PDB file of C-alpha atoms and ligand atoms in Angstrom:
ATOM      1  CA  MET E   1    -266.991  86.410  60.618  1.00  0.00           C
ATOM      2  CA  LEU E   2    -266.452  85.312  64.242  1.00  0.00           C
ATOM      3  CA  VAL E   3    -267.453  87.746  66.986  1.00  0.00           C
ATOM      4  CA  ASP E   4    -266.298  87.699  70.622  1.00  0.00           C
ATOM      5  CA  GLY E   5    -268.528  87.437  73.696  1.00  0.00           C
ATOM      6  CA  ALA E   6    -269.203  91.180  73.582  1.00  0.00           C
ATOM      7  CA  GLY E   7    -270.297  90.919  69.936  1.00  0.00           C
ATOM      8  CA  ARG E   8    -267.105  92.552  68.624  1.00  0.00           C
ATOM      9  CA  LEU E   9    -265.425  91.593  65.353  1.00  0.00           C
ATOM     10  CA  PRO E  10    -261.739  90.595  65.465  1.00  0.00           C
ATOM     11  CA  PRO E  11    -259.193  93.391  64.797  1.00  0.00           C
ATOM     12  CA  VAL E  12    -258.067  94.101  61.227  1.00  0.00           C
ATOM     13  CA  GLU E  13    -255.074  91.852  60.572  1.00  0.00           C
ATOM     14  CA  VAL E  14    -252.953  93.312  57.772  1.00  0.00           C
ATOM     15  CA  GLY E  15    -252.221  90.678  55.129  1.00  0.00           C
ATOM     16  CA  ALA E  16    -252.886  89.669  51.549  1.00  0.00           C
ATOM     17  CA  GLY E  17    -255.832  91.626  50.192  1.00  0.00           C
ATOM     18  CA  THR E  18    -255.947  94.295  52.916  1.00  0.00           C
ATOM     19  CA  ARG E  19    -257.012  97.609  51.373  1.00  0.00           C
ATOM     20  CA  ALA E  20    -255.181 100.523  53.008  1.00  0.00           C
ATOM     21  CA  PHE E  21    -255.214 104.276  52.327  1.00  0.00           C
ATOM     22  CA  VAL E  22    -252.179 106.218  53.629  1.00  0.00           C
ATOM     23  CA  THR E  23    -251.756 110.000  53.583  1.00  0.00           C
ATOM     24  CA  GLY E  24    -248.301 111.534  53.500  1.00  0.00           C
ATOM     25  CA  ALA E  25    -247.168 108.397  51.662  1.00  0.00           C
ATOM     26  CA  SER E  26    -244.528 110.159  49.556  1.00  0.00           C
ATOM     27  CA  SER E  27    -242.026 110.436  52.417  1.00  0.00           C
ATOM     28  CA  GLY E  28    -240.899 109.451  55.909  1.00  0.00           C
ATOM     29  CA  ILE E  29    -243.337 107.645  58.182  1.00  0.00           C
ATOM     30  CA  GLY E  30    -246.126 107.379  55.583  1.00  0.00           C
ATOM     31  CA  ARG E  31    -243.761 105.927  53.021  1.00  0.00           C
ATOM     32  CA  ALA E  32    -242.422 103.394  55.544  1.00  0.00           C
ATOM     33  CA  VAL E  33    -245.970 102.389  56.568  1.00  0.00           C
ATOM     34  CA  ALA E  34    -246.928 101.981  52.897  1.00  0.00           C
ATOM     35  CA  ARG E  35    -243.874  99.766  52.386  1.00  0.00           C
ATOM     36  CA  GLN E  36    -244.600  97.584  55.410  1.00  0.00           C
ATOM     37  CA  LEU E  37    -248.213  97.245  54.285  1.00  0.00           C
ATOM     38  CA  ALA E  38    -247.180  96.236  50.763  1.00  0.00           C
ATOM     39  CA  LEU E  39    -244.642  93.741  52.143  1.00  0.00           C
ATOM     40  CA  ARG E  40    -247.531  92.030  53.962  1.00  0.00           C
ATOM     41  CA  GLY E  41    -249.584  91.802  50.765  1.00  0.00           C
ATOM     42  CA  ALA E  42    -251.803  94.849  51.217  1.00  0.00           C
ATOM     43  CA  ARG E  43    -253.002  97.008  48.341  1.00  0.00           C
ATOM     44  CA  VAL E  44    -252.143 100.607  49.189  1.00  0.00           C
ATOM     45  CA  GLY E  45    -253.698 103.940  48.196  1.00  0.00           C
ATOM     46  CA  LEU E  46    -250.843 106.456  48.274  1.00  0.00           C
ATOM     47  CA  ALA E  47    -251.913 110.028  49.041  1.00  0.00           C
ATOM     48  CA  ALA E  48    -249.742 113.196  49.136  1.00  0.00           C
ATOM     49  CA  ARG E  49    -249.215 116.240  46.929  1.00  0.00           C
ATOM     50  CA  SER E  50    -246.104 115.035  45.052  1.00  0.00           C
ATOM     51  CA  ALA E  51    -247.598 113.100  42.134  1.00  0.00           C
ATOM     52  CA  ALA E  52    -244.275 112.006  40.622  1.00  0.00           C
ATOM     53  CA  GLU E  53    -243.016 110.575  43.929  1.00  0.00           C
ATOM     54  CA  LEU E  54    -246.262 108.655  44.417  1.00  0.00           C
ATOM     55  CA  GLU E  55    -246.073 107.225  40.874  1.00  0.00           C
ATOM     56  CA  ALA E  56    -242.516 106.048  41.478  1.00  0.00           C
ATOM     57  CA  LEU E  57    -243.422 104.569  44.868  1.00  0.00           C
ATOM     58  CA  ALA E  58    -246.455 102.708  43.481  1.00  0.00           C
ATOM     59  CA  ALA E  59    -244.204 101.108  40.874  1.00  0.00           C
ATOM     60  CA  GLU E  60    -241.450 100.176  43.336  1.00  0.00           C
ATOM     61  CA  LEU E  61    -243.575  98.696  46.156  1.00  0.00           C
ATOM     62  CA  PRO E  62    -243.928  94.911  46.223  1.00  0.00           C
ATOM     63  CA  GLY E  63    -247.289  93.592  44.991  1.00  0.00           C
ATOM     64  CA  ASP E  64    -249.832  94.959  42.541  1.00  0.00           C
ATOM     65  CA  GLY E  65    -252.613  97.481  42.431  1.00  0.00           C
ATOM     66  CA  HIS E  66    -251.054 100.264  44.516  1.00  0.00           C
ATOM     67  CA  LEU E  67    -252.670 103.525  43.535  1.00  0.00           C
ATOM     68  CA  PRO E  68    -251.013 106.971  43.463  1.00  0.00           C
ATOM     69  CA  LEU E  69    -253.652 109.458  44.619  1.00  0.00           C
ATOM     70  CA  PRO E  70    -252.216 112.988  44.445  1.00  0.00           C
ATOM     71  CA  CYS E  71    -254.216 115.280  46.711  1.00  0.00           C
ATOM     72  CA  ASP E  72    -253.920 118.050  49.261  1.00  0.00           C
ATOM     73  CA  VAL E  73    -255.365 116.781  52.555  1.00  0.00           C
ATOM     74  CA  ALA E  74    -256.186 120.352  53.555  1.00  0.00           C
ATOM     75  CA  GLU E  75    -258.762 120.398  50.739  1.00  0.00           C
ATOM     76  CA  ARG E  76    -261.759 118.347  51.885  1.00  0.00           C
ATOM     77  CA  ALA E  77    -263.103 117.668  48.379  1.00  0.00           C
ATOM     78  CA  GLN E  78    -259.708 116.370  47.225  1.00  0.00           C
ATOM     79  CA  VAL E  79    -259.403 113.924  50.144  1.00  0.00           C
ATOM     80  CA  GLU E  80    -262.972 112.735  49.707  1.00  0.00           C
ATOM     81  CA  ALA E  81    -262.360 112.110  45.993  1.00  0.00           C
ATOM     82  CA  ALA E  82    -259.107 110.232  46.694  1.00  0.00           C
ATOM     83  CA  VAL E  83    -260.688 107.987  49.355  1.00  0.00           C
ATOM     84  CA  ALA E  84    -263.740 107.341  47.153  1.00  0.00           C
ATOM     85  CA  ARG E  85    -261.593 106.473  44.148  1.00  0.00           C
ATOM     86  CA  PHE E  86    -259.408 104.061  46.114  1.00  0.00           C
ATOM     87  CA  THR E  87    -262.395 102.419  47.804  1.00  0.00           C
ATOM     88  CA  ALA E  88    -264.142 101.932  44.457  1.00  0.00           C
ATOM     89  CA  GLU E  89    -261.061 100.544  42.697  1.00  0.00           C
ATOM     90  CA  ALA E  90    -260.019  98.300  45.603  1.00  0.00           C
ATOM     91  CA  GLY E  91    -263.579  97.147  46.288  1.00  0.00           C
ATOM     92  CA  GLY E  92    -263.602  98.418  49.886  1.00  0.00           C
ATOM     93  CA  LEU E  93    -261.431  99.937  52.599  1.00  0.00           C
ATOM     94  CA  ASP E  94    -259.937  98.156  55.629  1.00  0.00           C
ATOM     95  CA  LEU E  95    -257.381 100.604  56.995  1.00  0.00           C
ATOM     96  CA  VAL E  96    -256.787 104.339  56.832  1.00  0.00           C
ATOM     97  CA  VAL E  97    -253.623 106.041  58.102  1.00  0.00           C
ATOM     98  CA  ALA E  98    -254.067 109.803  58.624  1.00  0.00           C
ATOM     99  CA  ASN E  99    -250.397 110.722  58.667  1.00  0.00           C
ATOM    100  CA  ALA E 100    -249.723 113.736  56.402  1.00  0.00           C
ATOM    101  CA  GLY E 101    -248.233 116.591  58.365  1.00  0.00           C
ATOM    102  CA  VAL E 102    -245.995 119.642  58.318  1.00  0.00           C
ATOM    103  CA  ALA E 103    -243.934 121.294  61.065  1.00  0.00           C
ATOM    104  CA  PHE E 104    -242.679 124.835  61.537  1.00  0.00           C
ATOM    105  CA  TYR E 105    -240.824 125.554  64.742  1.00  0.00           C
ATOM    106  CA  GLY E 106    -239.754 128.763  66.418  1.00  0.00           C
ATOM    107  CA  PRO E 107    -241.011 131.157  69.106  1.00  0.00           C
ATOM    108  CA  PHE E 108    -244.768 131.604  68.738  1.00  0.00           C
ATOM    109  CA  ARG E 109    -244.568 135.379  68.409  1.00  0.00           C
ATOM    110  CA  GLU E 110    -242.210 134.986  65.433  1.00  0.00           C
ATOM    111  CA  LEU E 111    -244.312 132.382  63.639  1.00  0.00           C
ATOM    112  CA  ALA E 112    -245.897 133.737  60.422  1.00  0.00           C
ATOM    113  CA  PRO E 113    -249.705 133.515  60.394  1.00  0.00           C
ATOM    114  CA  GLU E 114    -249.488 131.561  57.108  1.00  0.00           C
ATOM    115  CA  ARG E 115    -247.512 128.838  58.926  1.00  0.00           C
ATOM    116  CA  VAL E 116    -250.126 128.698  61.679  1.00  0.00           C
ATOM    117  CA  GLU E 117    -252.824 128.269  59.039  1.00  0.00           C
ATOM    118  CA  GLN E 118    -250.876 125.624  57.127  1.00  0.00           C
ATOM    119  CA  MET E 119    -250.205 123.457  60.197  1.00  0.00           C
ATOM    120  CA  THR E 120    -253.832 123.771  61.248  1.00  0.00           C
ATOM    121  CA  ALA E 121    -255.138 122.962  57.756  1.00  0.00           C
ATOM    122  CA  VAL E 122    -252.832 119.988  57.106  1.00  0.00           C
ATOM    123  CA  ASN E 123    -252.185 118.384  60.513  1.00  0.00           C
ATOM    124  CA  TRP E 124    -255.532 118.960  62.135  1.00  0.00           C
ATOM    125  CA  LEU E 125    -258.190 119.502  59.442  1.00  0.00           C
ATOM    126  CA  GLY E 126    -256.383 117.150  57.050  1.00  0.00           C
ATOM    127  CA  THR E 127    -256.770 114.416  59.661  1.00  0.00           C
ATOM    128  CA  VAL E 128    -260.436 115.225  60.168  1.00  0.00           C
ATOM    129  CA  TRP E 129    -261.219 115.164  56.435  1.00  0.00           C
ATOM    130  CA  THR E 130    -259.279 111.951  55.886  1.00  0.00           C
ATOM    131  CA  VAL E 131    -260.914 110.098  58.783  1.00  0.00           C
ATOM    132  CA  ARG E 132    -264.353 111.477  57.947  1.00  0.00           C
ATOM    133  CA  ALA E 133    -264.127 110.269  54.341  1.00  0.00           C
ATOM    134  CA  ALA E 134    -262.746 106.848  55.313  1.00  0.00           C
ATOM    135  CA  LEU E 135    -265.253 106.134  58.074  1.00  0.00           C
ATOM    136  CA  GLU E 136    -268.138 106.172  55.639  1.00  0.00           C
ATOM    137  CA  PRO E 137    -267.245 102.943  53.781  1.00  0.00           C
ATOM    138  CA  MET E 138    -265.745 101.283  56.870  1.00  0.00           C
ATOM    139  CA  VAL E 139    -268.757 101.830  59.136  1.00  0.00           C
ATOM    140  CA  ALA E 140    -271.063 100.776  56.281  1.00  0.00           C
ATOM    141  CA  ALA E 141    -269.064  97.540  55.974  1.00  0.00           C
ATOM    142  CA  GLY E 142    -269.020  97.078  59.758  1.00  0.00           C
ATOM    143  CA  ARG E 143    -265.267  96.601  59.767  1.00  0.00           C
ATOM    144  CA  GLY E 144    -262.068  98.610  59.516  1.00  0.00           C
ATOM    145  CA  HIS E 145    -259.317 100.421  61.371  1.00  0.00           C
ATOM    146  CA  VAL E 146    -258.231 104.060  61.645  1.00  0.00           C
ATOM    147  CA  VAL E 147    -254.722 105.227  62.515  1.00  0.00           C
ATOM    148  CA  VAL E 148    -254.127 108.845  63.512  1.00  0.00           C
ATOM    149  CA  VAL E 149    -250.476 109.906  63.519  1.00  0.00           C
ATOM    150  CA  SER E 150    -250.116 112.412  66.346  1.00  0.00           C
ATOM    151  CA  SER E 151    -246.770 113.035  68.125  1.00  0.00           C
ATOM    152  CA  GLY E 152    -245.098 112.983  71.513  1.00  0.00           C
ATOM    153  CA  ALA E 153    -245.689 116.741  71.221  1.00  0.00           C
ATOM    154  CA  GLY E 154    -249.410 115.956  71.332  1.00  0.00           C
ATOM    155  CA  GLN E 155    -248.978 114.537  74.821  1.00  0.00           C
ATOM    156  CA  ARG E 156    -246.769 117.295  76.203  1.00  0.00           C
ATOM    157  CA  SER E 157    -246.304 120.375  74.035  1.00  0.00           C
ATOM    158  CA  PHE E 158    -242.812 121.849  73.703  1.00  0.00           C
ATOM    159  CA  PRO E 159    -241.514 125.425  73.651  1.00  0.00           C
ATOM    160  CA  ASP E 160    -240.843 126.621  70.083  1.00  0.00           C
ATOM    161  CA  ALA E 161    -243.510 124.205  68.836  1.00  0.00           C
ATOM    162  CA  ALA E 162    -246.651 125.726  70.349  1.00  0.00           C
ATOM    163  CA  VAL E 163    -248.826 125.562  67.230  1.00  0.00           C
ATOM    164  CA  TYR E 164    -247.396 122.272  65.986  1.00  0.00           C
ATOM    165  CA  GLY E 165    -248.023 120.755  69.440  1.00  0.00           C
ATOM    166  CA  ALA E 166    -251.549 122.139  69.470  1.00  0.00           C
ATOM    167  CA  THR E 167    -252.383 120.467  66.144  1.00  0.00           C
ATOM    168  CA  LYS E 168    -250.994 117.189  67.484  1.00  0.00           C
ATOM    169  CA  ALA E 169    -252.974 117.498  70.735  1.00  0.00           C
ATOM    170  CA  ALA E 170    -256.092 118.189  68.652  1.00  0.00           C
ATOM    171  CA  GLN E 171    -255.522 114.886  66.860  1.00  0.00           C
ATOM    172  CA  ARG E 172    -255.182 113.139  70.228  1.00  0.00           C
ATOM    173  CA  ALA E 173    -258.447 114.593  71.553  1.00  0.00           C
ATOM    174  CA  PHE E 174    -260.198 113.699  68.296  1.00  0.00           C
ATOM    175  CA  GLY E 175    -259.026 110.092  68.422  1.00  0.00           C
ATOM    176  CA  GLU E 176    -259.823 109.685  72.117  1.00  0.00           C
ATOM    177  CA  ALA E 177    -263.457 110.627  71.488  1.00  0.00           C
ATOM    178  CA  LEU E 178    -263.695 108.359  68.454  1.00  0.00           C
ATOM    179  CA  TRP E 179    -262.439 105.325  70.452  1.00  0.00           C
ATOM    180  CA  HIS E 180    -265.780 105.514  72.209  1.00  0.00           C
ATOM    181  CA  GLU E 181    -267.993 106.676  69.342  1.00  0.00           C
ATOM    182  CA  LEU E 182    -266.814 103.799  67.169  1.00  0.00           C
ATOM    183  CA  ASP E 183    -267.438 101.146  69.829  1.00  0.00           C
ATOM    184  CA  GLY E 184    -269.743  98.524  68.380  1.00  0.00           C
ATOM    185  CA  THR E 185    -269.268  99.650  64.754  1.00  0.00           C
ATOM    186  CA  GLY E 186    -266.538  97.100  63.965  1.00  0.00           C
ATOM    187  CA  VAL E 187    -264.085  99.968  63.338  1.00  0.00           C
ATOM    188  CA  GLY E 188    -261.054 100.352  65.628  1.00  0.00           C
ATOM    189  CA  LEU E 189    -258.752 103.345  66.105  1.00  0.00           C
ATOM    190  CA  THR E 190    -255.095 103.575  67.089  1.00  0.00           C
ATOM    191  CA  LEU E 191    -253.332 106.815  67.990  1.00  0.00           C
ATOM    192  CA  LEU E 192    -249.633 106.827  67.095  1.00  0.00           C
ATOM    193  CA  TYR E 193    -247.248 108.995  69.148  1.00  0.00           C
ATOM    194  CA  PRO E 194    -243.835 109.112  67.442  1.00  0.00           C
ATOM    195  CA  GLY E 195    -240.851 110.697  69.150  1.00  0.00           C
ATOM    196  CA  GLU E 196    -238.045 111.952  66.918  1.00  0.00           C
ATOM    197  CA  VAL E 197    -238.036 109.904  63.715  1.00  0.00           C
ATOM    198  CA  ALA E 198    -235.523 110.122  60.842  1.00  0.00           C
ATOM    199  CA  THR E 199    -237.612 111.743  58.084  1.00  0.00           C
ATOM    200  CA  ARG E 200    -237.477 114.985  56.093  1.00  0.00           C
ATOM    201  CA  LEU E 201    -240.058 116.710  58.332  1.00  0.00           C
ATOM    202  CA  HIS E 202    -237.538 119.280  59.569  1.00  0.00           C
ATOM    203  CA  ASP E 203    -235.231 119.463  56.537  1.00  0.00           C
ATOM    204  CA  HIS E 204    -236.517 122.945  55.679  1.00  0.00           C
ATOM    205  CA  GLU E 205    -235.629 124.326  59.111  1.00  0.00           C
ATOM    206  CA  LYS E 206    -232.575 122.378  60.252  1.00  0.00           C
ATOM    207  CA  GLY E 207    -230.700 125.530  61.224  1.00  0.00           C
ATOM    208  CA  ARG E 208    -233.605 126.815  63.345  1.00  0.00           C
ATOM    209  CA  MET E 209    -234.395 123.731  65.428  1.00  0.00           C
ATOM    210  CA  PRO E 210    -234.598 124.391  69.185  1.00  0.00           C
ATOM    211  CA  VAL E 211    -231.782 123.187  71.447  1.00  0.00           C
ATOM    212  CA  TRP E 212    -234.006 120.555  73.123  1.00  0.00           C
ATOM    213  CA  TYR E 213    -234.566 118.828  69.764  1.00  0.00           C
ATOM    214  CA  HIS E 214    -232.068 115.993  69.248  1.00  0.00           C
ATOM    215  CA  GLY E 215    -233.039 114.493  65.863  1.00  0.00           C
ATOM    216  CA  GLY E 216    -230.090 113.452  63.723  1.00  0.00           C
ATOM    217  CA  ASP E 217    -228.373 110.221  64.767  1.00  0.00           C
ATOM    218  CA  ARG E 218    -230.700 109.757  67.714  1.00  0.00           C
ATOM    219  CA  ALA E 219    -233.845 109.770  65.580  1.00  0.00           C
ATOM    220  CA  ALA E 220    -235.766 106.494  65.279  1.00  0.00           C
ATOM    221  CA  ASP E 221    -235.965 104.390  62.138  1.00  0.00           C
ATOM    222  CA  PRO E 222    -239.295 104.891  60.284  1.00  0.00           C
ATOM    223  CA  ASP E 223    -239.441 101.229  59.207  1.00  0.00           C
ATOM    224  CA  ALA E 224    -239.146 100.022  62.814  1.00  0.00           C
ATOM    225  CA  LEU E 225    -241.907 102.468  63.736  1.00  0.00           C
ATOM    226  CA  ALA E 226    -244.096 101.179  60.880  1.00  0.00           C
ATOM    227  CA  GLU E 227    -243.650  97.589  62.089  1.00  0.00           C
ATOM    228  CA  ALA E 228    -244.605  98.568  65.649  1.00  0.00           C
ATOM    229  CA  LEU E 229    -247.654 100.414  64.309  1.00  0.00           C
ATOM    230  CA  LEU E 230    -248.924  97.443  62.290  1.00  0.00           C
ATOM    231  CA  ALA E 231    -248.501  95.174  65.334  1.00  0.00           C
ATOM    232  CA  ALA E 232    -250.580  97.653  67.350  1.00  0.00           C
ATOM    233  CA  VAL E 233    -253.279  97.666  64.651  1.00  0.00           C
ATOM    234  CA  ALA E 234    -253.396  93.848  64.662  1.00  0.00           C
ATOM    235  CA  ALA E 235    -253.891  93.971  68.457  1.00  0.00           C
ATOM    236  CA  ASP E 236    -256.483  96.792  68.137  1.00  0.00           C
ATOM    237  CA  ARG E 237    -254.479  98.886  70.594  1.00  0.00           C
ATOM    238  CA  ARG E 238    -255.840 102.333  71.434  1.00  0.00           C
ATOM    239  CA  ALA E 239    -252.407 103.918  71.272  1.00  0.00           C
ATOM    240  CA  VAL E 240    -248.790 103.184  70.515  1.00  0.00           C
ATOM    241  CA  ALA E 241    -245.757 105.331  71.318  1.00  0.00           C
ATOM    242  CA  PHE E 242    -242.479 104.931  69.450  1.00  0.00           C
ATOM    243  CA  PRO E 243    -239.980 104.835  71.036  1.00  0.00           C
ATOM    244  CA  ARG E 244    -241.792 103.643  74.147  1.00  0.00           C
ATOM    245  CA  ILE E 245    -240.337 106.346  76.404  1.00  0.00           C
ATOM    246  CA  VAL E 246    -242.603 108.828  74.577  1.00  0.00           C
ATOM    247  CA  GLY E 247    -245.603 107.060  76.093  1.00  0.00           C
ATOM    248  CA  LEU E 248    -244.028 107.270  79.536  1.00  0.00           C
ATOM    249  CA  LEU E 249    -243.684 111.031  79.112  1.00  0.00           C
ATOM    250  CA  GLY E 250    -247.412 111.243  78.398  1.00  0.00           C
ATOM    251  CA  VAL E 251    -248.232 109.250  81.534  1.00  0.00           C
ATOM    252  CA  VAL E 252    -245.957 111.360  83.757  1.00  0.00           C
ATOM    253  CA  HIS E 253    -247.275 114.598  82.255  1.00  0.00           C
ATOM    254  CA  GLY E 254    -250.851 113.430  82.908  1.00  0.00           C
ATOM    255  CA  LEU E 255    -250.009 112.851  86.570  1.00  0.00           C
ATOM    256  CA  SER E 256    -247.846 115.911  87.155  1.00  0.00           C
ATOM    257  CA  PRO E 257    -246.790 118.434  84.479  1.00  0.00           C
ATOM    258  CA  ARG E 258    -244.089 119.752  86.847  1.00  0.00           C
ATOM    259  CA  LEU E 259    -242.616 116.295  87.263  1.00  0.00           C
ATOM    260  CA  ALA E 260    -242.657 115.848  83.472  1.00  0.00           C
ATOM    261  CA  ASP E 261    -240.849 119.198  83.143  1.00  0.00           C
ATOM    262  CA  ALA E 262    -238.198 118.051  85.610  1.00  0.00           C
ATOM    263  CA  VAL E 263    -237.717 114.801  83.687  1.00  0.00           C
ATOM    264  CA  LEU E 264    -237.456 116.715  80.400  1.00  0.00           C
ATOM    265  CA  ARG E 265    -234.934 119.167  81.857  1.00  0.00           C
ATOM    266  CA  ARG E 266    -232.833 116.179  82.817  1.00  0.00           C
ATOM    267  CA  LEU E 267    -233.207 114.435  79.461  1.00  0.00           C
ATOM    268  CA  ARG E 268    -233.218 117.432  77.106  1.00  0.00           C
ATOM    269  CA  GLY E 269    -231.715 120.322  79.027  1.00  0.00           C
ATOM    270  CA  PRO E 270    -233.253 123.548  80.353  1.00  0.00           C
ATOM    271  CA  THR E 271    -234.665 124.758  77.018  1.00  0.00           C
ATOM    272  CA  ALA E 272    -237.214 121.897  77.085  1.00  0.00           C
ATOM    273  CA  ALA E 273    -238.897 123.342  80.191  1.00  0.00           C
ATOM    274  CA  PRO E 274    -237.450 126.731  81.236  1.00  0.00           C
ATOM    275  CA  ARG E 275    -240.180 127.645  83.736  1.00  0.00           C
ATOM    276  CA  ARG E 276    -239.747 125.953  87.104  1.00  0.00           C
ATOM    277  CA  GLY E 277    -242.535 127.506  89.174  1.00  0.00           C
TER     278      GLY E 277
HETATM  279  N1  LIG X   1    -240.443 112.814  62.030  1.00  0.00           N
HETATM  280  C1  LIG X   1    -240.720 113.007  63.296  1.00  0.00           C
HETATM  281  O1  LIG X   1    -239.802 113.155  64.130  1.00  0.00           O
HETATM  282  C2  LIG X   1    -242.157 113.028  63.767  1.00  0.00           C
HETATM  283  C3  LIG X   1    -242.394 113.016  65.152  1.00  0.00           C
HETATM  284  C4  LIG X   1    -243.699 113.029  65.606  1.00  0.00           C
HETATM  285  C5  LIG X   1    -244.752 113.037  64.707  1.00  0.00           C
HETATM  286  N2  LIG X   1    -244.498 113.064  63.360  1.00  0.00           N
HETATM  287  C6  LIG X   1    -245.651 113.117  62.453  1.00  0.00           C
HETATM  288  O2  LIG X   1    -245.528 112.123  61.458  1.00  0.00           O
HETATM  289  C7  LIG X   1    -246.255 112.533  60.303  1.00  0.00           C
HETATM  290  C8  LIG X   1    -245.409 112.269  59.068  1.00  0.00           C
HETATM  291  O3  LIG X   1    -244.266 113.122  59.104  1.00  0.00           O
HETATM  292  P1  LIG X   1    -242.828 112.651  58.634  1.00  0.00           P
HETATM  293  O4  LIG X   1    -241.925 112.792  59.794  1.00  0.00           O
HETATM  294  O5  LIG X   1    -242.895 111.377  57.900  1.00  0.00           O
HETATM  295  O6  LIG X   1    -242.463 113.878  57.661  1.00  0.00           O
HETATM  296  P2  LIG X   1    -242.149 113.960  56.098  1.00  0.00           P
HETATM  297  O7  LIG X   1    -241.074 113.028  55.723  1.00  0.00           O
HETATM  298  O8  LIG X   1    -241.939 115.417  55.835  1.00  0.00           O
HETATM  299  O9  LIG X   1    -243.511 113.492  55.427  1.00  0.00           O
HETATM  300  C9  LIG X   1    -244.661 114.293  55.476  1.00  0.00           C
HETATM  301  C10 LIG X   1    -245.653 113.772  54.456  1.00  0.00           C
HETATM  302  O10 LIG X   1    -246.835 114.593  54.496  1.00  0.00           O
HETATM  303  C11 LIG X   1    -247.164 114.957  53.167  1.00  0.00           C
HETATM  304  N3  LIG X   1    -247.892 116.222  53.153  1.00  0.00           N
HETATM  305  C12 LIG X   1    -247.504 117.426  53.631  1.00  0.00           C
HETATM  306  N4  LIG X   1    -248.434 118.357  53.384  1.00  0.00           N
HETATM  307  C13 LIG X   1    -249.446 117.719  52.729  1.00  0.00           C
HETATM  308  C14 LIG X   1    -250.689 118.136  52.205  1.00  0.00           C
HETATM  309  N5  LIG X   1    -251.101 119.413  52.288  1.00  0.00           N
HETATM  310  N6  LIG X   1    -251.484 117.220  51.598  1.00  0.00           N
HETATM  311  C15 LIG X   1    -251.075 115.934  51.480  1.00  0.00           C
HETATM  312  N7  LIG X   1    -249.915 115.469  51.968  1.00  0.00           N
HETATM  313  C16 LIG X   1    -249.106 116.373  52.581  1.00  0.00           C
HETATM  314  C17 LIG X   1    -245.830 115.040  52.441  1.00  0.00           C
HETATM  315  O11 LIG X   1    -245.985 114.851  51.052  1.00  0.00           O
HETATM  316  P3  LIG X   1    -246.046 116.011  49.958  1.00  0.00           P
HETATM  317  O12 LIG X   1    -245.043 117.047  50.336  1.00  0.00           O
HETATM  318  O13 LIG X   1    -245.743 115.259  48.710  1.00  0.00           O
HETATM  319  O14 LIG X   1    -247.449 116.508  49.982  1.00  0.00           O
HETATM  320  C18 LIG X   1    -245.121 113.837  53.039  1.00  0.00           C
HETATM  321  O15 LIG X   1    -245.489 112.674  52.348  1.00  0.00           O
HETATM  322  C19 LIG X   1    -246.632 114.004  60.519  1.00  0.00           C
HETATM  323  O16 LIG X   1    -247.987 114.096  60.880  1.00  0.00           O
HETATM  324  C20 LIG X   1    -245.736 114.425  61.677  1.00  0.00           C
HETATM  325  O17 LIG X   1    -246.324 115.460  62.446  1.00  0.00           O
HETATM  326  C21 LIG X   1    -243.227 113.046  62.876  1.00  0.00           C
END
């Protein structure tokens, strides 16, 4: 394989024969990514808890060899077994998408401890266990790519989503360190920061969503997001925000949290940033 002047391998280009493992593949963003991967000829390992949905998806995706891998990403042994099984059956692993996640919104003091634990176990630890298991075969092969699905809320946390935002910021910090640790291994990493995307993430709490949350008609299309993500993987980009304005929010917040608050008040109303001082 050709290397560049710095001795680096070319980025993973998704195409025929690419072996990809996607968590949270039964719905929303994960399902759309799995579809876009299959459309490009990839063989996809489909991980989530809903076995029947994964079976149906594996049968309906274009191409052959897609594997339903029912597992709970919060359970390290289950994720390790799913990654190992897919890697063995596919003969290797080129791409992993750590996407499975859950969201529970509401004022922090009203959030049940069980919800705090679930978001931490699935969004944060689930990402760690997935990436940890997938890095083993990829680093051994000297080639691969990791995608971590964070959120705009991981760049600037929102009121009523304190714990959710914290799990998403944890993913960001994790990925930012790995960019550097993986340098020279042949394995790349892209952080994905979605804004509001039309999925079932908030279906269980539609009546309780905070005023600043728009969702609904204004939410982005998961297939368009999946296409943007795969283009970012092909370019070995460190991060991709979708829609792009989400990335701008992260930049502004990094420079001046107060300025970001002012922008959010303008875009989303006072509930997005009530404190002015
Ligand atoms: N939609 C948005 O507006 C938005 C914005 C920013 C970031 N995100 C992030 O995007 C990711 C995907 O969310 P989505 O919007 O596509 O929501 P979704 O439609 O609800 O999909 C979530 C996926 O995660 C899986 N999942 C949940 N708990 C799991 C567990 N314990 N083990 C394995 N899989 C589990 C679900 O499958 P099962 O229920 O079958 O397990 C489902 O496939 C999440 O990390 C979310 O934080 C979404």
